[in-house]
Coordinates of C-alpha atoms and ligand atoms in Angstrom, one line a residue:
X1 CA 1.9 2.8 5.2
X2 CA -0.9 3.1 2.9
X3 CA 0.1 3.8 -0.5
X4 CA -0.9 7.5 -2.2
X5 CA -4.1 8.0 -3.8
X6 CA -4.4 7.7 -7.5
X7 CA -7.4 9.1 -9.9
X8 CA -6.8 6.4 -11.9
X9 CA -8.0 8.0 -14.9
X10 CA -4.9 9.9 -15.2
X11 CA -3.1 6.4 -15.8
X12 CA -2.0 5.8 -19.1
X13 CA -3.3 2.4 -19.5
X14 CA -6.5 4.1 -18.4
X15 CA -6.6 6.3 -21.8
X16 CA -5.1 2.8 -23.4
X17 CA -8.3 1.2 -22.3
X18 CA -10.8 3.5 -22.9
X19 CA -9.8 3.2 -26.6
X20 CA -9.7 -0.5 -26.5
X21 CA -13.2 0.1 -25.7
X22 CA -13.5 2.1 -28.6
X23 CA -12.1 -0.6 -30.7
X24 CA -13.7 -3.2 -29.2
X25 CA -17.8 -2.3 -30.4
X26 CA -16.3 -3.8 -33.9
X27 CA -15.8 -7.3 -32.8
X28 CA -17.9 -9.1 -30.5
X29 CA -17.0 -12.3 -28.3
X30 CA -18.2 -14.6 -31.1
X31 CA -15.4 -13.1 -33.0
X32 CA -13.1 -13.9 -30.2
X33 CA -13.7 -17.0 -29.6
X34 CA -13.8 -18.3 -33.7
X35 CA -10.9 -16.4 -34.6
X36 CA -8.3 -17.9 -32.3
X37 CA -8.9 -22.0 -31.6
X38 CA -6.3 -21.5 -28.9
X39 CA -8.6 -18.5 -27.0
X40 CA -10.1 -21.2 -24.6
X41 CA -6.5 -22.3 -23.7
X42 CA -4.9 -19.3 -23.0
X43 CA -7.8 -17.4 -20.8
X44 CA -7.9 -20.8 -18.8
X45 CA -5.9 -20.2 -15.6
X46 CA -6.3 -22.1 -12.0
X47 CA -5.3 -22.1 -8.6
X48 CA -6.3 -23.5 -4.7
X49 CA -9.1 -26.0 -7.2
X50 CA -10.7 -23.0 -8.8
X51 CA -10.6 -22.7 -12.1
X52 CA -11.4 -19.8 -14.4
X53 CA -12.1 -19.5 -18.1
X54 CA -12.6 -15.5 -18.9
X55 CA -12.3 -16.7 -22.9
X56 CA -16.1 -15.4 -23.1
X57 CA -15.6 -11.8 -21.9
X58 CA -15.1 -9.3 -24.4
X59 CA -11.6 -9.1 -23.8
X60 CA -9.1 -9.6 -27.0
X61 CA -5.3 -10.4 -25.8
X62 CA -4.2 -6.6 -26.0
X63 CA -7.3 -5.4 -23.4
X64 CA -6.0 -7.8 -21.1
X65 CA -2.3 -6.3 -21.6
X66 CA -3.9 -2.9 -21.0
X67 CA -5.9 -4.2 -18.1
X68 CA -2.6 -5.8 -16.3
X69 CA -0.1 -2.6 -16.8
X70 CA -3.2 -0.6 -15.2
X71 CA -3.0 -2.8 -12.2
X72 CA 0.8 -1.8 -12.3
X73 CA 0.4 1.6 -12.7
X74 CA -2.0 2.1 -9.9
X75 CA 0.2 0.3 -7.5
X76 CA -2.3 -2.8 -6.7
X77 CA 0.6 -4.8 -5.5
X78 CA 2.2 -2.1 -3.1
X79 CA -1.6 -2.4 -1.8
X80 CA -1.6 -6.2 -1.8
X81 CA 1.4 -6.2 0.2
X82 CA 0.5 -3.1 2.4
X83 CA -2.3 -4.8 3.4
X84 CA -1.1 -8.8 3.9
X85 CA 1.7 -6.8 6.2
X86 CA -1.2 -5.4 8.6
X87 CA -0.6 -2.0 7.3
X88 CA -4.5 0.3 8.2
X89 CA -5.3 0.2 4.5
X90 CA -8.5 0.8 6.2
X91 CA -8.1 4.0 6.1
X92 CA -11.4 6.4 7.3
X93 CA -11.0 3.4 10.2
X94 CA -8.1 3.8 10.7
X95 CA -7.4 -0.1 10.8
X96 CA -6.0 -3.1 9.6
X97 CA -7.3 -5.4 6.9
X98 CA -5.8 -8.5 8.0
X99 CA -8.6 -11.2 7.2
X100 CA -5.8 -13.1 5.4
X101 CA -4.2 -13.3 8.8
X102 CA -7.4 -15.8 10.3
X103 CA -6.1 -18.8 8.0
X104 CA -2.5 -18.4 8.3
X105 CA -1.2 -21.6 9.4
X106 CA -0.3 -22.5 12.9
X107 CA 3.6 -21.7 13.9
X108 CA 3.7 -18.8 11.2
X109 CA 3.9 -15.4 12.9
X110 CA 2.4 -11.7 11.9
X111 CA 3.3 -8.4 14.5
X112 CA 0.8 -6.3 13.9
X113 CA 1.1 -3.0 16.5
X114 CA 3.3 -5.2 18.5
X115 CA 1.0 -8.5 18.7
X116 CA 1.1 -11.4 17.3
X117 CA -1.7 -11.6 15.4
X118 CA -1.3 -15.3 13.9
X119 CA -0.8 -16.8 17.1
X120 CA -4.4 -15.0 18.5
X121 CA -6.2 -16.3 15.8
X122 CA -4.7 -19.8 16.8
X123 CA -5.8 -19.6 20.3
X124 CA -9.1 -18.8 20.2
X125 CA -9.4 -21.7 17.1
X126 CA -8.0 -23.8 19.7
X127 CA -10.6 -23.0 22.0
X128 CA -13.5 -23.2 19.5
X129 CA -12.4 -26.2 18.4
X130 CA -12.9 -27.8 22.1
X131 CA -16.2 -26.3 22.0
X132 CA -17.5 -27.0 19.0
X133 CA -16.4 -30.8 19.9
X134 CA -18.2 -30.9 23.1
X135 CA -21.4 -29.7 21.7
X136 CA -21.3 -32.7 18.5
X137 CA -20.2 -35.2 21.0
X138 CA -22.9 -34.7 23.4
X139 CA -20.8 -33.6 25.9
X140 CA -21.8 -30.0 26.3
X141 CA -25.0 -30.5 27.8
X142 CA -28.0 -27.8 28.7
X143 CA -28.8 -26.5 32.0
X144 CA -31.6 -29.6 32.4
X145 CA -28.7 -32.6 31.5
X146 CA -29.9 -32.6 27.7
X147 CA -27.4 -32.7 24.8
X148 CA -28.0 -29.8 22.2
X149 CA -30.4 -30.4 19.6
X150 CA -30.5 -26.9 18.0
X151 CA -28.3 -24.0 17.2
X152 CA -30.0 -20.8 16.5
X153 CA -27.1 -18.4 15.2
X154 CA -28.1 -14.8 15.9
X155 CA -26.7 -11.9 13.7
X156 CA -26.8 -10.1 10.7
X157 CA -24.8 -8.6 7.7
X158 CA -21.7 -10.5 7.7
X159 CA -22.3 -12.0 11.0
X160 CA -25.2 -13.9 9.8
X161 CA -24.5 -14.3 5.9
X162 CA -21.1 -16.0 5.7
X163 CA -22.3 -18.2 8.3
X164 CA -25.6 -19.2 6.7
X165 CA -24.2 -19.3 3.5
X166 CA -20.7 -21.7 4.8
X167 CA -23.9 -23.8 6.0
X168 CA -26.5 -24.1 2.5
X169 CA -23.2 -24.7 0.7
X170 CA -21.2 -27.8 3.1
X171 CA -24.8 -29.7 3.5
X172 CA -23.3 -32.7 2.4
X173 CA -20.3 -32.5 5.2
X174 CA -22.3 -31.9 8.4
X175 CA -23.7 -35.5 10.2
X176 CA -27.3 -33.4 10.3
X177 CA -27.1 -34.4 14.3
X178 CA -28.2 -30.6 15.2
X179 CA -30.6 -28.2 13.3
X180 CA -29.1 -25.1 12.5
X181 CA -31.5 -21.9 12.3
X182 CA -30.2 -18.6 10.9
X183 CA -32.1 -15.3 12.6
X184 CA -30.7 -11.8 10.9
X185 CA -33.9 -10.1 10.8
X186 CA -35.5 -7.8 13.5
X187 CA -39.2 -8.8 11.7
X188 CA -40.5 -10.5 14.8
X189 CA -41.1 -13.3 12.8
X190 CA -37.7 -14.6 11.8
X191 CA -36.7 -15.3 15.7
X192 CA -40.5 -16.6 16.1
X193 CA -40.3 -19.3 13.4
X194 CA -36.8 -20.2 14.6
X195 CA -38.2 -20.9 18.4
X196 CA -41.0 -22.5 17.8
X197 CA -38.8 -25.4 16.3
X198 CA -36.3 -25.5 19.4
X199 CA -37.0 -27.0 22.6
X200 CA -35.1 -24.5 25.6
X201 CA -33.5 -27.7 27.0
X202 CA -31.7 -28.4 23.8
X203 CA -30.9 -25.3 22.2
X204 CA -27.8 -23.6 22.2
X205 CA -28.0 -19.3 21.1
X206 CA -24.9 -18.1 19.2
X207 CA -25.1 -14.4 19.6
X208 CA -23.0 -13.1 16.7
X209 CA -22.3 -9.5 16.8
X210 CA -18.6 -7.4 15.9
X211 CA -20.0 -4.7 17.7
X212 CA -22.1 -6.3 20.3
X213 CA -24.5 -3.2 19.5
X214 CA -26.6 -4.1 16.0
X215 CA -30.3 -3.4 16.8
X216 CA -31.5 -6.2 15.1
X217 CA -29.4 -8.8 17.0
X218 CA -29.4 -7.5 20.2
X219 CA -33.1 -7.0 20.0
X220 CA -33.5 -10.7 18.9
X221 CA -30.9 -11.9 21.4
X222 CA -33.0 -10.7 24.1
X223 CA -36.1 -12.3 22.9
X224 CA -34.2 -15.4 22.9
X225 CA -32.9 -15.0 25.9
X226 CA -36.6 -14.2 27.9
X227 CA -38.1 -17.2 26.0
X228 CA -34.9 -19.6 27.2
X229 CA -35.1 -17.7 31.3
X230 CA -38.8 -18.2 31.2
X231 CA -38.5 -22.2 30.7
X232 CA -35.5 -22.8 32.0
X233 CA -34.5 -20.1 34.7
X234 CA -31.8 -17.4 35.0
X235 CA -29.1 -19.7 35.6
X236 CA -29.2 -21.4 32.1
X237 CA -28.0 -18.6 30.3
X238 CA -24.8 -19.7 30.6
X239 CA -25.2 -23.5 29.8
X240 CA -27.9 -22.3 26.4
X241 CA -26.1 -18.6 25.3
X242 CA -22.8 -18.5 23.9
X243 CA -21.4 -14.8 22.1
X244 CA -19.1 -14.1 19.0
X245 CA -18.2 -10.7 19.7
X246 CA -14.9 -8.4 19.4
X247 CA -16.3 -6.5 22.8
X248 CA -16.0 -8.1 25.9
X249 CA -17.6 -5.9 28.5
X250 CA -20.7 -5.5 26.6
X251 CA -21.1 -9.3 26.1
X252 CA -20.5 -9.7 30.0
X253 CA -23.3 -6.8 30.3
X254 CA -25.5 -9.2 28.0
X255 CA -25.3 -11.1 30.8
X256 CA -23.0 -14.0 28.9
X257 CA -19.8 -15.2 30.6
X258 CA -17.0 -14.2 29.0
X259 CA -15.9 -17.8 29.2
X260 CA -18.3 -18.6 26.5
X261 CA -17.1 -15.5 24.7
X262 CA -14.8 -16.0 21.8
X263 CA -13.3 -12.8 20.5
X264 CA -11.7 -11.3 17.1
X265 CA -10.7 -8.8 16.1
X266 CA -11.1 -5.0 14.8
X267 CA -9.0 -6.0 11.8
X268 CA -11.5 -8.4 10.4
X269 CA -14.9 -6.8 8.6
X270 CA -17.8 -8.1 9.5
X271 CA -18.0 -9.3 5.5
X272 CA -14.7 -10.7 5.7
X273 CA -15.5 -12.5 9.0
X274 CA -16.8 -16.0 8.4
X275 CA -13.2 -18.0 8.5
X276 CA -13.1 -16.3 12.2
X277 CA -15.2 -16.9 15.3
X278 CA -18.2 -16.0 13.6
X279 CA -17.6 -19.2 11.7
X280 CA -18.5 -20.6 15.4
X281 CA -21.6 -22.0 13.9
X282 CA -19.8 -23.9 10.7
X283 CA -17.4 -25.8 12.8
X284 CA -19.9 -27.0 15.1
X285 CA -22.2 -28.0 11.8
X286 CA -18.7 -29.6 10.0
X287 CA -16.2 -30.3 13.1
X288 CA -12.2 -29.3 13.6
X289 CA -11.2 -31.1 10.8
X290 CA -13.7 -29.4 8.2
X291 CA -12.8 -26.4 9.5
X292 CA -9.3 -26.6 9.1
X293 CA -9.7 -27.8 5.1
X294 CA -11.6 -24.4 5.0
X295 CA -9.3 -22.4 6.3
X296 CA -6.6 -24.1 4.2
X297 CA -8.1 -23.3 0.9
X298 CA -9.0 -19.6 1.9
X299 CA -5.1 -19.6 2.4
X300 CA -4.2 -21.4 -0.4
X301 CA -6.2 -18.9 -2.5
X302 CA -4.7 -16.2 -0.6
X303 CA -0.7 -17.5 -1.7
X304 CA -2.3 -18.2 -5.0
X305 CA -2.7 -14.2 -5.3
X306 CA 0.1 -13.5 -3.0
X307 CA 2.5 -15.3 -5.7
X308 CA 1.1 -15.9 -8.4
X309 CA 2.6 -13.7 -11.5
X310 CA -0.5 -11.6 -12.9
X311 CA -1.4 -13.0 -15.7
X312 CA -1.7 -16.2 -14.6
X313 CA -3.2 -14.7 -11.1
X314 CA -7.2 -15.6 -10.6
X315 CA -8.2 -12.5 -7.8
X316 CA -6.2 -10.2 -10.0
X317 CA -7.7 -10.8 -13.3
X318 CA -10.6 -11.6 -12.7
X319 CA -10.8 -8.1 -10.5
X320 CA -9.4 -6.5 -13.5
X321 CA -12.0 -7.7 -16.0
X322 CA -14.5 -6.7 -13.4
X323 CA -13.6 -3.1 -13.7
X324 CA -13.1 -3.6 -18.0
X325 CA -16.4 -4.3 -17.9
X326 CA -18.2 -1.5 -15.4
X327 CA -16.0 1.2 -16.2
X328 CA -14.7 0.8 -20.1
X329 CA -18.1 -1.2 -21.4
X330 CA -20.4 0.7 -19.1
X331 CA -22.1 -2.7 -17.9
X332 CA -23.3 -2.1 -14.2
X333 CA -24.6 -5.4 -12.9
X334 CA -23.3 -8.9 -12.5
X335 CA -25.4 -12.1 -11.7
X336 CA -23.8 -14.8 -10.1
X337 CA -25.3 -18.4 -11.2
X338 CA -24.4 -21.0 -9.0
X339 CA -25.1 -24.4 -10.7
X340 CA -25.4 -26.0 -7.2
X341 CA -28.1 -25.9 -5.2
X342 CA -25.7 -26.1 -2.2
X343 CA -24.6 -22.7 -3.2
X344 CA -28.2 -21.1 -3.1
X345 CA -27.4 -18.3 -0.4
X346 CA -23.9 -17.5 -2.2
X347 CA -25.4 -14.7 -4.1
X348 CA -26.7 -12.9 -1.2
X349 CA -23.0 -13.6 0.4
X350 CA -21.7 -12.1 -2.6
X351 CA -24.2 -8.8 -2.6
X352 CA -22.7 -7.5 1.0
X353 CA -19.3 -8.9 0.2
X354 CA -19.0 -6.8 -3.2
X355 CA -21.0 -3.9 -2.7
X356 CA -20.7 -3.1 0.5
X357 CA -17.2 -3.3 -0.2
X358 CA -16.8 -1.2 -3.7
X359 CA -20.6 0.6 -3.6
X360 CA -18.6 3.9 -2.5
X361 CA -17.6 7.7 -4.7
X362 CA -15.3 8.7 -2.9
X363 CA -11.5 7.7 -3.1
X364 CA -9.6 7.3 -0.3
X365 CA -8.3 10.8 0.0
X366 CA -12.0 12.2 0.2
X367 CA -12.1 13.4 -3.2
X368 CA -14.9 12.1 -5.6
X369 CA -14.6 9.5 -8.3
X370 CA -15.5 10.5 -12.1
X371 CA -16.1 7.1 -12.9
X372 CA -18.6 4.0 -12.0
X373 CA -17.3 1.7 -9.0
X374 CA -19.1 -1.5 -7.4
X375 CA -21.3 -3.1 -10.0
X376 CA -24.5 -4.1 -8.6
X377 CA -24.7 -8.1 -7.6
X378 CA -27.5 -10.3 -7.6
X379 CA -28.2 -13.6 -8.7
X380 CA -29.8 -17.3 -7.9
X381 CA -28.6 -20.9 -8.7
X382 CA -29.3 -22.6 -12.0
X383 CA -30.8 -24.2 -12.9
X384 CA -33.8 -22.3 -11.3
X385 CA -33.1 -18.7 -12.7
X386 CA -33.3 -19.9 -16.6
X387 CA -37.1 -20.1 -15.5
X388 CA -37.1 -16.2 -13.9
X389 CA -35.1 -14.0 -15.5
X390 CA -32.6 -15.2 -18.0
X391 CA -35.4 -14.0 -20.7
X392 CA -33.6 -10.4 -19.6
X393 CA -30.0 -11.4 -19.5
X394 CA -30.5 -13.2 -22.9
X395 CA -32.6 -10.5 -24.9
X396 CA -33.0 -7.4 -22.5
X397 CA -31.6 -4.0 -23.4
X398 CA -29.4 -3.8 -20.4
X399 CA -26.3 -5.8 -20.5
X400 CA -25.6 -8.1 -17.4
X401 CA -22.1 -9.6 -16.7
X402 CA -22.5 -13.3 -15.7
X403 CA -20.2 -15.4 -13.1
X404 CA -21.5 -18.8 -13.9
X405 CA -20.0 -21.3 -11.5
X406 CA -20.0 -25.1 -12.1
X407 CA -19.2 -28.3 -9.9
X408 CA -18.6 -31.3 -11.3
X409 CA -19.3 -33.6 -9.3
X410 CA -22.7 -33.7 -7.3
X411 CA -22.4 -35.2 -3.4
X412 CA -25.9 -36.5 -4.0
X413 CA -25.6 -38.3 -7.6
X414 CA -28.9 -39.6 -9.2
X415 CA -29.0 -40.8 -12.8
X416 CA -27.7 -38.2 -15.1
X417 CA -29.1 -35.2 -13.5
X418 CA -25.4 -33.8 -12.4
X419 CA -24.7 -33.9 -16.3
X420 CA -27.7 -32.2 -16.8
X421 CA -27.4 -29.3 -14.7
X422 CA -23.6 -29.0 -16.0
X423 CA -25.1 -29.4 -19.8
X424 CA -27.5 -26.4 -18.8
X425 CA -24.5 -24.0 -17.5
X426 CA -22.8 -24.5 -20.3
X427 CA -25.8 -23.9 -23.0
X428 CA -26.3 -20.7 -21.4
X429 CA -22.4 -19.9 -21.3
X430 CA -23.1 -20.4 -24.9
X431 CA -25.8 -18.9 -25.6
X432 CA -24.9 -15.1 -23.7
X433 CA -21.8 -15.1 -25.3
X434 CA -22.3 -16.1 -28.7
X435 CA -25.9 -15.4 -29.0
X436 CA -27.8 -16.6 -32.3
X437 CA -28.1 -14.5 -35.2
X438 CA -31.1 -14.2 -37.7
X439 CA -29.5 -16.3 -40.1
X440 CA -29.1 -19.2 -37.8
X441 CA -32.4 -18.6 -36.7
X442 CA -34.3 -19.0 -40.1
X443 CA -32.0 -21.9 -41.4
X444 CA -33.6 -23.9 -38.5
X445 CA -37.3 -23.2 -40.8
X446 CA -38.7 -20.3 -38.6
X447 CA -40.9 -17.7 -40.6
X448 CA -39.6 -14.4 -41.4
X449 CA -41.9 -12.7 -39.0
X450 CA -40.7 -14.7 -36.0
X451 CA -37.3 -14.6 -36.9
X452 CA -36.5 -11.0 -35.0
X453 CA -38.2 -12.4 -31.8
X454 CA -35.7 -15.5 -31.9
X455 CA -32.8 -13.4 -32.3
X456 CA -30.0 -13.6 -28.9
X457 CA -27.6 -10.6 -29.6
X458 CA -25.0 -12.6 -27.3
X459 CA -22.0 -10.5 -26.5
X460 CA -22.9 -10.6 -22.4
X461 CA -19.6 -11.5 -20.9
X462 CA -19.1 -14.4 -19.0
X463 CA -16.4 -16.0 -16.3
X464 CA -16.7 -19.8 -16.3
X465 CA -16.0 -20.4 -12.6
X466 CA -15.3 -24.4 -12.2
X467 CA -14.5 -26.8 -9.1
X468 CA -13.8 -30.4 -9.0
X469 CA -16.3 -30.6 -5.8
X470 CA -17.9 -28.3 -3.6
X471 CA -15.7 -29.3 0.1
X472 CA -14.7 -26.8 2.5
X473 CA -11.4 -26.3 0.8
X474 CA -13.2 -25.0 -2.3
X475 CA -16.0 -23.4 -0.7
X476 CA -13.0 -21.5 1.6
X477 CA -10.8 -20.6 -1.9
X478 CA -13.9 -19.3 -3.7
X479 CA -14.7 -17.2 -1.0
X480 CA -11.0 -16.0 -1.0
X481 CA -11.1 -15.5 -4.8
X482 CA -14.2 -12.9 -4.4
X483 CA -12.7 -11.5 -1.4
X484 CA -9.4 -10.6 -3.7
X485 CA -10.9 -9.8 -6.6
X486 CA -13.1 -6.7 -4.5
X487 CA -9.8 -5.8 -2.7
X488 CA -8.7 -5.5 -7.0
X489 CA -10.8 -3.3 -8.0
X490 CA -11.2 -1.0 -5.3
X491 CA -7.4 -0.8 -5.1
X492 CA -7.6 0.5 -9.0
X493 CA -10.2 2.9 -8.0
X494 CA -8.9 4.1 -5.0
X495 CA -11.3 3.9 -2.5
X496 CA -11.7 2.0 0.8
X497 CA -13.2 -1.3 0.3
X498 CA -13.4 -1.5 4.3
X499 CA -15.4 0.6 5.6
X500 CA -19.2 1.1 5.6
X501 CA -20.2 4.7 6.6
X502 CA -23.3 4.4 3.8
X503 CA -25.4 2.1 5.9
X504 CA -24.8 3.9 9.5
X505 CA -27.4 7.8 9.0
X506 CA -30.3 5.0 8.7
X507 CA -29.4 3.3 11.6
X508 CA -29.4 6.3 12.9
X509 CA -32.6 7.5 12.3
X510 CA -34.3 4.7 12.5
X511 CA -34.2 4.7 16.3
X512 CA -35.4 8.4 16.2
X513 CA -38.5 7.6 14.4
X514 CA -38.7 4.6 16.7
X515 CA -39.4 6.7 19.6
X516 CA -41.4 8.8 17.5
X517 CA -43.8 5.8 16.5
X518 CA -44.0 4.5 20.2
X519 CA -44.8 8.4 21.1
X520 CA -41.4 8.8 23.5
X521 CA -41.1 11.4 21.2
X522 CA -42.7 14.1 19.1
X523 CA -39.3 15.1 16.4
X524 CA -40.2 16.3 12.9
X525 CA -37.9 14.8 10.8
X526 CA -38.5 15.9 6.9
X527 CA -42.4 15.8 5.7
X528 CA -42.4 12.9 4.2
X529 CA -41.2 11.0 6.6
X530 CA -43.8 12.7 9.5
X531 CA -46.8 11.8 7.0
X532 CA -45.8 8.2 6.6
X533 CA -44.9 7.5 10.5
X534 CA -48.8 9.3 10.6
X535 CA -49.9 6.9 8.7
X536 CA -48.1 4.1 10.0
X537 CA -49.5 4.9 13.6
X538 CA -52.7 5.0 12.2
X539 CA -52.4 1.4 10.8
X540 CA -50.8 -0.5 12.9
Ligands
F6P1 O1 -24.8 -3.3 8.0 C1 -23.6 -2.8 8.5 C2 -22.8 -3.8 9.3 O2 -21.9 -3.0 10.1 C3 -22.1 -4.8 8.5 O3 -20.9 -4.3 8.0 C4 -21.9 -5.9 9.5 O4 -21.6 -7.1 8.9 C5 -23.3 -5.9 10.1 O5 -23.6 -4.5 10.2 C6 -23.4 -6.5 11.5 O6 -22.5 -5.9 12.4 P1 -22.2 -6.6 13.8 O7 -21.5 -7.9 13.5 O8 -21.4 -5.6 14.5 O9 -23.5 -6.9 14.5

């Protein structure tokens, strides 16, 4: 069962906090950090090859004692446990959370509603496994005798962004024997550009779709589909098309044999979905056996957090500090900065995983919070964004929380230039935190009059996120990490961190106005809107 509700500003450790934050405006990070040599030491913690260093948030020993009996006093491991054990934490869905359950290892067994979920998940691994093997081996071949070339995945939100991101980020772990394309958007140039660089007899279409009803996929499935029957003929659908879907019949409407279905399950969010079929795409790029290191460090982070006590616990703490810093300093965006280029589209993984997840003000019970949830997440890799828009996380008025993430060692090295790129990470890590003041500034010889423009107020928090090497076993346990630390804070503020009902009344309307613009249908929606489809009609 779902654990009660609680406003958690009726918490003690709530009121604790909030004058902690009072207390806190006296000393900055700088502080911190120079008044206790051992601060590095002690806010180091690590698990599954992650390791974090929170020493540069603005968090002195007694916050983080505040910020742990909060997570006590909320109940965040009765939720932890409620929803490892398949209980429908989802609660306006009415559903299980049970992403944990896709890496559980073989032979290990979870009854959820009677089934055994574990041993599901195993089968239809089993049977993407073989696939994914015939297609890298050749031995899958299209409807013409050719081996496949291409594979165009089709879908969008988390069934296109885990997947595209799992791809950018294990570069250095697929034999680049197939081109991978990545179409999410219903612009009719996204599936376009991917076409034009397949050939029909060497393409194989993943159609990637929970619901087997998103407008923008099944739209762009369709194109693909016309452009592969008008080369190729109706009957090489099924040796070219392929589905990721938790609905059978309307994949077999789609015209796809549910043979080359393979299902999941309602218990896995389309956000929380890439470890699962929809990761159909990633094991053909990086085989079984990359798979499987994946999958094992998504569940090693997963124990980690399962087990580990809290304040040695990564998910928990670092969830923890997440909320410190939106709801007690009043900071409301974090940038992630991935120095690794092979983590260039983990940012945008991160934006649907986090606020999609916590953007909600509502608690579970339907009644409405009175304090901020789901910061706002955004971000590029370094080194590029010192060059775009550190000038405003360095000396803008707003304050911006950073994740900065390092990997020491590069798959491609060349000279010194891994060093580099580490040397930069940690400059800025310096720099946000500590900032310089003016009397650093004008002992390096700078006039008086320039002196203001050189100061860096510092004082932006910072997690130091490192990994020995970017493989799928620490791609899969970073992934895990964010996933925990969302299911973290939205457990303290008490609202579903599953559900999506935000995005669905645009959906919704957008197919009115669609009918509307091709003249199927004359509705007034609000004035605005009826001037700009006018106008839109008028332009196109
Ligand atoms: O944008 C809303 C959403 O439902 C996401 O949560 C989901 O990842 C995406 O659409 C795609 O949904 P589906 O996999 O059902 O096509």
């Amino acid at each position: 069962m779902t654990p009660a509700t609680i406003d958690p500003t009726t918490l003690r450790a709530w009121s604790d906090l909030s004058a902690e934050a009072a207390r806190s405006r006296e000393s900055s990070i700088r502080d911190l950090i120079d008044a206790d040599p051992d601060r590095s030491r002690s806010c180091t913690i690590d698990g599954a090859r992650v390791i974090l260093d929170y020493s540069r948030q603005r968090a002195t020993p007694s916050v983080i004692a505040s910020l742990l009996a909060l997570a006590e006093q909320a109940g965040v491991e009765d939720l932890r446990t409620a929803m490892f054990r398949g209980d429908h934490i989802n609660t306006t869905e009415d559903r299980a959370v049970l992403h944990t359950a896709l890496r559980q290892p073989a032979g290990d067994r979870l009854e959820v509603d009677g089934v055994d979920v574990v041993g599901e998940v195993h089968e239809v691994l089993s049977r993407m496994g073989v696939f994914a093997n015939e297609v890298r081996s050749g031995a899958w071949l299209g409807a013409t005798g050719s081996r496949i070339r291409s594979v165009v995945n089709i879908g969008i939100g988390g069934s296109d962004l885990g997947p595209a991101m799992a791809y950018a980020a294990l570069g250095a772990f697929d034999d680049g024997q197939i081109a991978f394309h990545f179409v999410s958007n219903v612009d009719p140039t996204d599936i376009s550009v991917a076409l034009a660089q397949c050939d029909p007899e060497s393409t194989l279409v993943i159609v990637a779709s929970k619901t087997f009803t998103t407008l923008e996929t099944m739209t762009n499935a369709h194109v693909a589909r016309a452009w592969l029957v008008s080369a190729l003929g109706e009957a090489a659908v099924a040796h070219h098309f392929v589905a990721v879907s938790t609905d059978a019949p309307k994949v077999e409407a789609f015209g796809i044999d549910p043979a080359n279905m393979f299902g999941f399950w309602d218990w896995v969010g389309g956000r929380y979905s890439m470890d699962s079929s929809i990761g159909l795409s990633t094991m053909i790029a990086i085989g079984w056996d990359g798979f499987s290191s994946l999958l094992a460090g998504f569940h090693a982070m997963d124990t980690h957090f399962l087990t580990t006590p809290p304040e040695r616990n990564l998910p928990l703490l670092m969830g923890l500090l997440a909320v410190w810093n939106r709801d007690f300093l009043d900071i409301p965006t974090t940038a992630v900065l991935p120095y690794s280029q092979y983590l260039k589209r983990f940012p945008a993984y991160l934006q649907q995983l986090t606020m999609e997840s916590n953007g909600k003000s509502v608690r579970r019970d339907g009644t409405s919070v009175s304090y901020d949830t789901g910061a706002i997440f955004w971000g590029e890799p370094g080194t590029n964004g010192q060059h775009s828009f550190y000038q405003l996380l360095h000396q803008g008025t707003s304050i911006v929380a950073c994740d900065i993430i390092i990997v020491a060692r590069s798959e491609n090295p060349q000279g010194d230039q891994q060093d580099m790129l580490a040397a930069n990470a940690l400059a800025q890590a310096a720099v946000l935190s500590r900032g310089r003041t003016a009397a650093e500034v004008a002992a390096d010889g700078t006039p008086a009059w320039l002196v203001p423009h050189k100061v860096m107020p510092g004082n932006r928090p910072v997690n130091l996120i490192m990994i020995d090497r970017l493989d799928p076993f620490t791609l899969g346990s970073l992934v895990s990490l964010y996933e925990h630390s969302v299911f973290v804070q939205g457990a303290i503020w008490g609202i579903d961190s599953y559900d999506q009902w935000g995005v669905e009344l645009g959906k919704k309307l957008a197919v009115g106005i669609l009918d509307d613009i091709n003249g199927h249908a004359s509705s007034t929606f609000d004035p605005a809107t009826d001037a700009s489809i006018a106008l839109y009609r008028r332009l196109r």
